[in-house]
């Protein structure tokens, strides 16, 4: 082999021996069997078929259904993106007008465009505005009271920083208004397995899209769509087949199967519950230094630390943690995000704790960020995304209409949505993110 850019870089990256605080949740540990690659296969008479499952795939889906307590759970080897596309497609059964939290992942915005959904937005808010913030039950109640045509609500919970919405209260409000609740739970598949069941499907959501691979020991691409509503469960496979490949990955599906067994019949639940204390200790180290983290209702396993007041910001963030042999999940210039799973080693946690301990003490200092507001919208996502467009230098983009989403990835949360007018605030936000061009409608 002499020209293998991807393979060679991965080998090189591995050789650094850095601690992984990013996805996938298995952290390349020994949890998954080595022979998965040898089991790569296709849909054969004895290996079932993803969209017509009536054999082994259906059996695993039933196990997953028991694991999450659902009416129906569908496997995806096309990531949470496929689960989100399917979820939105199924929600169309109830109507086309849907309420979305503004911190949606771009996969949802693209699915809206594909399905012709014109979103009504609701903005998250927080005391500090340092992290994304949450949508409160009263935000949802106000929006549903104001527009009786809304038939579905779509939230991201947890968000990238680990903040959770009060799903129980929001689900009650949605249902009393005759609306269904969908949750992008990409970052929260593990929430059913801690000391308290915080999984949105358990708390009353009708559907949740869950990226198993992010926080559980599953190969990249492994996800599920959980459905707890009989009407939505009907024809759900057909909906998924509209978007998904006809070649699902058997190694990915097998890893979901193995993970499900670990959580249903093995040590999974106790491993995830036990990890809470270790992560709480790391968080308390950050708090002792006066560092700001998301508070109140949060994912107990997500570490997110605002390092900007400690003088570590922008590109320095990744470099700082790298110097402790750590790869973060994501640094936004001000906050650093770490995904912890039971497949991290104690050495990983010591490195993270040491990196946090060695940050300057910022007790008493307070960081603030600009509040978000909604840009003016000219076109729905579908019309904008499928229009003729051109690439425009960001400095010349004020007043132009975006044709697609513009976002840093990760976290993949658009700063501007297709069909929205770019203003000066958006331009300065995009420049901060080092985004230099934007596709605009011609
Ligand atoms: C909130 C959120 N939703 C959806 C997705 C898409 O998930 P996947 O990469 O599994 O398709 C992501 C990916 O990072 C995400 O952060």
mmCIF file of N, CA, C and O and ligand atoms in Angstrom, residues 79-81 84 105 107 156 160 184 186-187 211 213-214 411, ligand 1:
data_model
loop_
_atom_site.group_PDB
_atom_site.id
_atom_site.type_symbol
_atom_site.label_atom_id
_atom_site.label_comp_id
_atom_site.label_asym_id
_atom_site.label_seq_id
_atom_site.Cartn_x
_atom_site.Cartn_y
_atom_site.Cartn_z
ATOM 1 N N UNK A 79 -26.663 6.289 10.699
ATOM 2 C CA UNK A 79 -26.552 7.331 11.711
ATOM 3 C C UNK A 79 -27.907 7.839 12.179
ATOM 4 O O UNK A 79 -28.965 7.357 11.754
ATOM 5 N N UNK A 80 -27.819 8.837 13.049
ATOM 6 C CA UNK A 80 -29.021 9.457 13.580
ATOM 7 C C UNK A 80 -29.717 10.254 12.474
ATOM 8 O O UNK A 80 -30.919 10.474 12.504
ATOM 9 N N UNK A 81 -28.924 10.674 11.489
ATOM 10 C CA UNK A 81 -29.481 11.439 10.370
ATOM 11 C C UNK A 81 -30.635 10.668 9.722
ATOM 12 O O UNK A 81 -31.702 11.237 9.476
ATOM 13 N N UNK A 84 -33.591 10.699 11.990
ATOM 14 C CA UNK A 84 -34.248 12.020 11.988
ATOM 15 C C UNK A 84 -35.106 12.192 10.731
ATOM 16 O O UNK A 84 -36.246 12.661 10.777
ATOM 17 N N UNK A 105 -29.967 20.305 14.607
ATOM 18 C CA UNK A 105 -28.824 19.875 13.809
ATOM 19 C C UNK A 105 -29.181 20.056 12.330
ATOM 20 O O UNK A 105 -30.352 19.979 11.947
ATOM 21 N N UNK A 107 -28.999 18.133 9.936
ATOM 22 C CA UNK A 107 -29.686 16.986 9.333
ATOM 23 C C UNK A 107 -31.203 17.200 9.371
ATOM 24 O O UNK A 107 -31.911 16.797 8.439
ATOM 25 N N UNK A 156 -34.112 19.403 20.472
ATOM 26 C CA UNK A 156 -32.828 18.726 20.621
ATOM 27 C C UNK A 156 -32.531 18.656 22.108
ATOM 28 O O UNK A 156 -32.363 19.687 22.761
ATOM 29 N N UNK A 160 -25.425 19.665 22.542
ATOM 30 C CA UNK A 160 -24.006 19.296 22.497
ATOM 31 C C UNK A 160 -23.315 19.497 23.851
ATOM 32 O O UNK A 160 -22.372 18.807 24.194
ATOM 33 N N UNK A 184 -34.644 14.961 19.144
ATOM 34 C CA UNK A 184 -33.332 14.575 18.630
ATOM 35 C C UNK A 184 -32.482 14.298 19.866
ATOM 36 O O UNK A 184 -32.004 15.213 20.534
ATOM 37 N N UNK A 186 -29.708 12.558 19.833
ATOM 38 C CA UNK A 186 -28.464 12.024 19.264
ATOM 39 C C UNK A 186 -27.411 11.812 20.343
ATOM 40 O O UNK A 186 -26.682 10.832 20.329
ATOM 41 N N UNK A 187 -27.341 12.751 21.301
ATOM 42 C CA UNK A 187 -26.274 12.681 22.312
ATOM 43 C C UNK A 187 -26.705 11.986 23.594
ATOM 44 O O UNK A 187 -25.936 11.960 24.556
ATOM 45 N N UNK A 211 -28.410 8.582 18.354
ATOM 46 C CA UNK A 211 -27.125 8.169 17.765
ATOM 47 C C UNK A 211 -26.439 7.235 18.749
ATOM 48 O O UNK A 211 -25.626 7.675 19.555
ATOM 49 N N UNK A 213 -24.047 5.357 18.459
ATOM 50 C CA UNK A 213 -22.587 5.351 18.349
ATOM 51 C C UNK A 213 -21.897 6.481 19.102
ATOM 52 O O UNK A 213 -20.717 6.408 19.379
ATOM 53 N N UNK A 214 -22.668 7.527 19.465
ATOM 54 C CA UNK A 214 -21.997 8.648 20.132
ATOM 55 C C UNK A 214 -21.620 8.315 21.575
ATOM 56 O O UNK A 214 -20.530 8.656 22.019
ATOM 57 N N UNK A 411 -20.586 21.720 15.915
ATOM 58 C CA UNK A 411 -21.690 20.853 16.312
ATOM 59 C C UNK A 411 -22.751 20.667 15.226
ATOM 60 O O UNK A 411 -23.690 19.931 15.450
HETATM 61 C C1 LIG B 1 -27.742 17.025 17.775
HETATM 62 C C2 LIG B 1 -27.363 16.114 16.635
HETATM 63 N N1 LIG B 1 -28.344 15.549 15.900
HETATM 64 C C3 LIG B 1 -28.073 14.734 14.882
HETATM 65 C C4 LIG B 1 -26.788 14.432 14.531
HETATM 66 C C5 LIG B 1 -26.520 13.505 13.369
HETATM 67 O O1 LIG B 1 -26.103 12.283 13.866
HETATM 68 P P1 LIG B 1 -25.322 11.210 12.975
HETATM 69 O O2 LIG B 1 -23.954 11.759 12.781
HETATM 70 O O3 LIG B 1 -25.361 9.970 13.812
HETATM 71 O O4 LIG B 1 -26.050 11.046 11.699
HETATM 72 C C6 LIG B 1 -25.729 14.996 15.260
HETATM 73 C C7 LIG B 1 -24.324 14.703 14.907
HETATM 74 O O5 LIG B 1 -23.392 15.207 15.456
HETATM 75 C C8 LIG B 1 -26.021 15.850 16.337
HETATM 76 O O6 LIG B 1 -25.065 16.437 17.062
#
